[in-house]
């Protein structure tokens, strides 16, 4: 089998699998799928014979994928240093991702295992002409790819998000200035930015406003926003 073709298959498989696992982990933490289904049946005045019927009415993602990922995430968190979890949490925040860091590590474990098994099957079992040493090298390389690919995806999202924020900042500052000069308070001016645009910076302003409404000091909310972006111009704006 052509090694280049195999490499392409492995890379494409890794990307697709990572995407599927990531989508599987993007559940709304504020909602319980089982409670949602119970509410739906209650609204329709339907009677179910047992809890098993309700569980079977859930999607495969809610019944199998999410519970499996949560359990694996808990197990992974027990063996991961807290400092590393916090560093990963910060990287995910910079990327604008709400994924739990333990779940992110679990995704890396799953992807690494899948690619190692795939490479083992291809090079050891399905390609006897491949020298054992090269087969082992390919298998190790596949495992390494599975381990670093999620980090590469996060780093790419961080760069893209920071660039979008940097591009959106001048227009946002102009609107803030106009609103403040027109007599609006700073919080209301941020609200205007949030209402006018649907970009990363506007979404961040919306989060700041919600945090202020919940009792956080404005300067603390803005500082936390800057930390979640790590964009020098935003940091300078917050410090001004």
C-alpha positions as a printed NumPy array, in Angstrom:
array([[  0.   ,   0.   ,   0.   ],
       [  1.321,   3.457,  -0.917],
       [  2.584,   5.131,   2.306],
       [  1.496,   8.56 ,   1.054],
       [ -2.044,   7.318,   0.468],
       [ -2.078,   5.727,   3.906],
       [ -0.849,   8.973,   5.464],
       [ -3.619,  10.917,   3.741],
       [ -6.223,   8.418,   4.964],
       [ -4.907,   8.616,   8.532],
       [ -4.857,  12.429,   8.558],
       [ -8.35 ,  12.74 ,   7.067],
       [ -9.643,  10.136,   9.504],
       [ -8.052,  11.997,  12.399],
       [ -9.616,  15.305,  11.396],
       [-13.067,  13.778,  10.881],
       [-12.936,  11.831,  14.134],
       [-11.754,  14.873,  16.088],
       [-14.627,  16.894,  14.664],
       [-17.172,  14.236,  15.571],
       [-15.888,  13.907,  19.121],
       [-15.805,  17.686,  19.534],
       [-19.388,  18.013,  18.324],
       [-20.343,  15.221,  20.685],
       [-18.862,  17.115,  23.615],
       [-20.564,  20.432,  22.822],
       [-23.613,  19.824,  24.958],
       [-25.411,  22.605,  26.748],
       [-24.335,  22.101,  30.361],
       [-27.367,  23.975,  31.607],
       [-29.726,  21.355,  30.19 ],
       [-30.353,  17.765,  31.109],
       [-31.418,  15.726,  28.032],
       [-33.462,  13.337,  30.168],
       [-35.31 ,  16.174,  31.883],
       [-35.976,  17.766,  28.494],
       [-37.552,  14.573,  27.195],
       [-39.663,  14.221,  30.343],
       [-40.92 ,  17.769,  29.85 ],
       [-41.773,  17.058,  26.211],
       [-43.815,  14.001,  27.104],
       [-45.511,  15.903,  29.92 ],
       [-46.491,  18.678,  27.51 ],
       [-48.055,  16.092,  25.185],
       [-49.778,  14.321,  28.101],
       [-48.174,  11.034,  27.059],
       [-47.618,   8.191,  29.501],
       [-44.49 ,   6.053,  29.316],
       [-44.308,   2.578,  30.738],
       [-40.868,   2.963,  32.292],
       [-37.768,   5.093,  32.638],
       [-36.129,   2.806,  30.085],
       [-38.633,   3.969,  27.468],
       [-37.68 ,   7.563,  28.16 ],
       [-33.967,   6.822,  27.905],
       [-34.464,   4.977,  24.614],
       [-36.277,   8.014,  23.247],
       [-33.083,  10.058,  23.643],
       [-30.664,  10.426,  20.766],
       [-27.609,   8.162,  20.514],
       [-25.459,  11.172,  21.368],
       [-27.348,  11.831,  24.622],
       [-27.643,   8.153,  25.589],
       [-24.143,   6.928,  24.757],
       [-21.608,   9.509,  23.598],
       [-22.087,  12.192,  26.256],
       [-22.175,   9.825,  29.276],
       [-19.114,   7.992,  27.937],
       [-17.232,  11.252,  27.407],
       [-18.17 ,  12.543,  30.86 ],
       [-16.984,   9.358,  32.543],
       [-13.739,   9.331,  30.586],
       [-13.243,  13.019,  31.384],
       [-13.611,  12.323,  35.111],
       [-11.087,   9.508,  34.899],
       [ -8.668,  11.631,  32.891],
       [ -8.949,  14.544,  35.336],
       [ -7.829,  12.324,  38.217],
       [ -4.531,  11.601,  36.457],
       [ -3.881,  15.106,  35.09 ],
       [ -2.015,  17.725,  37.173],
       [ -4.258,  20.603,  38.229],
       [ -1.815,  23.147,  36.814],
       [ -2.015,  21.501,  33.394],
       [ -5.82 ,  21.509,  33.556],
       [ -5.817,  25.236,  34.364],
       [ -3.395,  25.998,  31.53 ],
       [ -5.597,  24.031,  29.141],
       [ -8.697,  25.829,  30.421],
       [ -7.024,  29.154,  29.618],
       [ -6.089,  27.995,  26.107],
       [ -9.669,  26.871,  25.477],
       [-10.94 ,  30.25 ,  26.702],
       [ -8.551,  32.017,  24.335],
       [-10.014,  29.895,  21.531],
       [-13.547,  30.841,  22.573],
       [-14.386,  27.225,  23.419],
       [-16.518,  26.227,  26.404],
       [-15.2  ,  22.651,  26.414],
       [-14.209,  21.364,  29.843],
       [-10.406,  20.838,  29.983],
       [-10.836,  17.308,  31.335],
       [-13.099,  16.489,  28.376],
       [-10.489,  17.969,  26.05 ],
       [ -7.832,  15.658,  27.493],
       [-10.258,  12.761,  27.13 ],
       [-10.68 ,  13.638,  23.449],
       [ -6.903,  13.533,  23.014],
       [ -6.751,  10.106,  24.656],
       [ -9.529,   8.748,  22.429],
       [ -8.041,  10.19 ,  19.246],
       [ -4.561,   8.866,  20.094],
       [ -5.92 ,   5.388,  20.795],
       [ -8.004,   5.328,  17.609],
       [ -5.109,   6.386,  15.384],
       [ -2.702,   3.917,  17.012],
       [ -5.178,   1.08 ,  16.449],
       [ -5.818,   2.236,  12.885],
       [ -2.102,   2.414,  12.091],
       [ -1.508,  -0.973,  13.728],
       [ -4.236,  -2.535,  11.595],
       [ -2.955,  -0.933,   8.383],
       [  0.773,  -1.508,   8.764],
       [  1.02 ,  -4.668,  10.875],
       [ -2.052,  -6.658,   9.845],
       [ -2.988,  -5.389,   6.387],
       [  0.413,  -4.571,   4.91 ],
       [  2.808,  -7.501,   5.442],
       [  5.284,  -6.012,   2.961],
       [  6.016,  -3.135,   5.349],
       [  9.164,  -3.694,   7.398],
       [  8.391,  -4.148,  11.126],
       [ 10.618,  -1.216,  12.038],
       [  8.835,   1.119,   9.632],
       [  5.436,  -0.204,  10.719],
       [  6.322,   0.572,  14.335],
       [  7.533,   4.032,  13.33 ],
       [  4.296,   4.739,  11.453],
       [  2.236,   3.543,  14.422],
       [  4.138,   5.758,  16.852],
       [  3.768,   8.667,  14.435],
       [  0.017,   8.114,  14.235],
       [ -0.207,   8.174,  18.026],
       [  1.824,  11.374,  18.165],
       [ -0.447,  12.925,  15.533],
       [ -3.511,  12.004,  17.56 ],
       [ -1.98 ,  13.573,  20.658],
       [ -0.987,  16.907,  19.092],
       [ -3.822,  17.38 ,  16.575],
       [ -6.357,  18.731,  19.129],
       [ -3.759,  21.231,  20.365],
       [ -3.057,  22.31 ,  16.792],
       [ -6.773,  22.87 ,  16.215],
       [ -7.053,  24.944,  19.405],
       [ -3.986,  27.021,  18.477],
       [ -5.466,  27.678,  15.043],
       [ -8.749,  28.813,  16.586],
       [ -6.881,  31.095,  19.007],
       [ -5.036,  32.836,  16.173],
       [ -8.216,  33.201,  14.113],
       [-10.218,  34.528,  17.076],
       [ -7.529,  37.02 ,  18.106],
       [ -7.306,  38.286,  14.544],
       [-11.089,  38.746,  14.38 ],
       [-11.061,  40.636,  17.689],
       [ -8.204,  42.863,  16.543],
       [-10.063,  43.713,  13.319],
       [-13.324,  44.442,  15.163],
       [-11.77 ,  46.659,  17.851],
       [-11.487,  49.981,  15.896],
       [-15.171,  50.018,  14.906],
       [-16.19 ,  49.038,  18.434],
       [-14.106,  51.851,  19.935],
       [-15.622,  54.34 ,  17.486],
       [-19.148,  53.316,  18.469],
       [-18.257,  53.406,  22.177],
       [-16.898,  56.94 ,  21.762],
       [-19.975,  58.126,  19.854],
       [-22.34 ,  56.634,  22.442],
       [-20.457,  58.091,  25.415],
       [-20.272,  61.531,  23.768],
       [-24.021,  61.292,  23.174],
       [-24.53 ,  60.941,  26.917],
       [-24.837,  57.183,  27.361],
       [-23.081,  55.411,  30.194],
       [-20.195,  53.084,  29.401],
       [-22.249,  49.97 ,  30.138],
       [-25.024,  51.115,  27.812],
       [-22.423,  51.924,  25.158],
       [-21.075,  48.367,  25.402],
       [-24.654,  47.179,  25.07 ],
       [-24.956,  49.081,  21.79 ],
       [-21.845,  47.331,  20.479],
       [-23.314,  43.989,  21.537],
       [-26.608,  44.765,  19.78 ],
       [-25.048,  46.089,  16.566],
       [-22.53 ,  43.358,  15.738],
       [-22.287,  39.606,  15.96 ],
       [-18.553,  39.068,  16.305],
       [-16.172,  37.799,  18.969],
       [-15.647,  41.229,  20.531],
       [-19.355,  42.038,  20.682],
       [-20.076,  38.641,  22.24 ],
       [-17.346,  39.32 ,  24.813],
       [-18.943,  42.684,  25.646],
       [-22.245,  40.897,  26.154],
       [-20.611,  38.522,  28.616],
       [-19.076,  41.459,  30.493],
       [-22.508,  43.061,  30.819],
       [-24.033,  39.831,  32.15 ],
       [-21.233,  39.482,  34.698],
       [-21.768,  43.081,  35.837],
       [-25.489,  42.386,  36.239],
       [-24.587,  39.412,  38.43 ],
       [-22.564,  41.644,  40.739],
       [-19.017,  41.588,  39.394],
       [-17.183,  44.903,  39.372],
       [-16.829,  46.413,  35.913],
       [-13.046,  46.657,  36.08 ],
       [-12.816,  43.004,  37.122],
       [-15.175,  41.903,  34.343],
       [-13.19 ,  43.869,  31.759],
       [ -9.88 ,  42.53 ,  33.063],
       [-11.186,  38.968,  32.849],
       [-12.38 ,  39.668,  29.301],
       [ -8.901,  40.853,  28.322],
       [ -7.364,  37.74 ,  29.882],
       [ -9.712,  35.554,  27.82 ],
       [ -8.503,  37.262,  24.633],
       [ -4.791,  37.994,  25.147],
       [ -4.922,  40.717,  22.487],
       [ -2.496,  43.567,  23.333],
       [ -4.806,  46.309,  22.02 ],
       [ -7.699,  45.022,  24.133],
       [ -5.459,  44.794,  27.197],
       [ -4.358,  48.4  ,  26.634],
       [ -7.99 ,  49.511,  26.194],
       [ -9.031,  47.842,  29.457],
       [ -6.068,  49.298,  31.348],
       [ -6.733,  52.836,  30.08 ]])
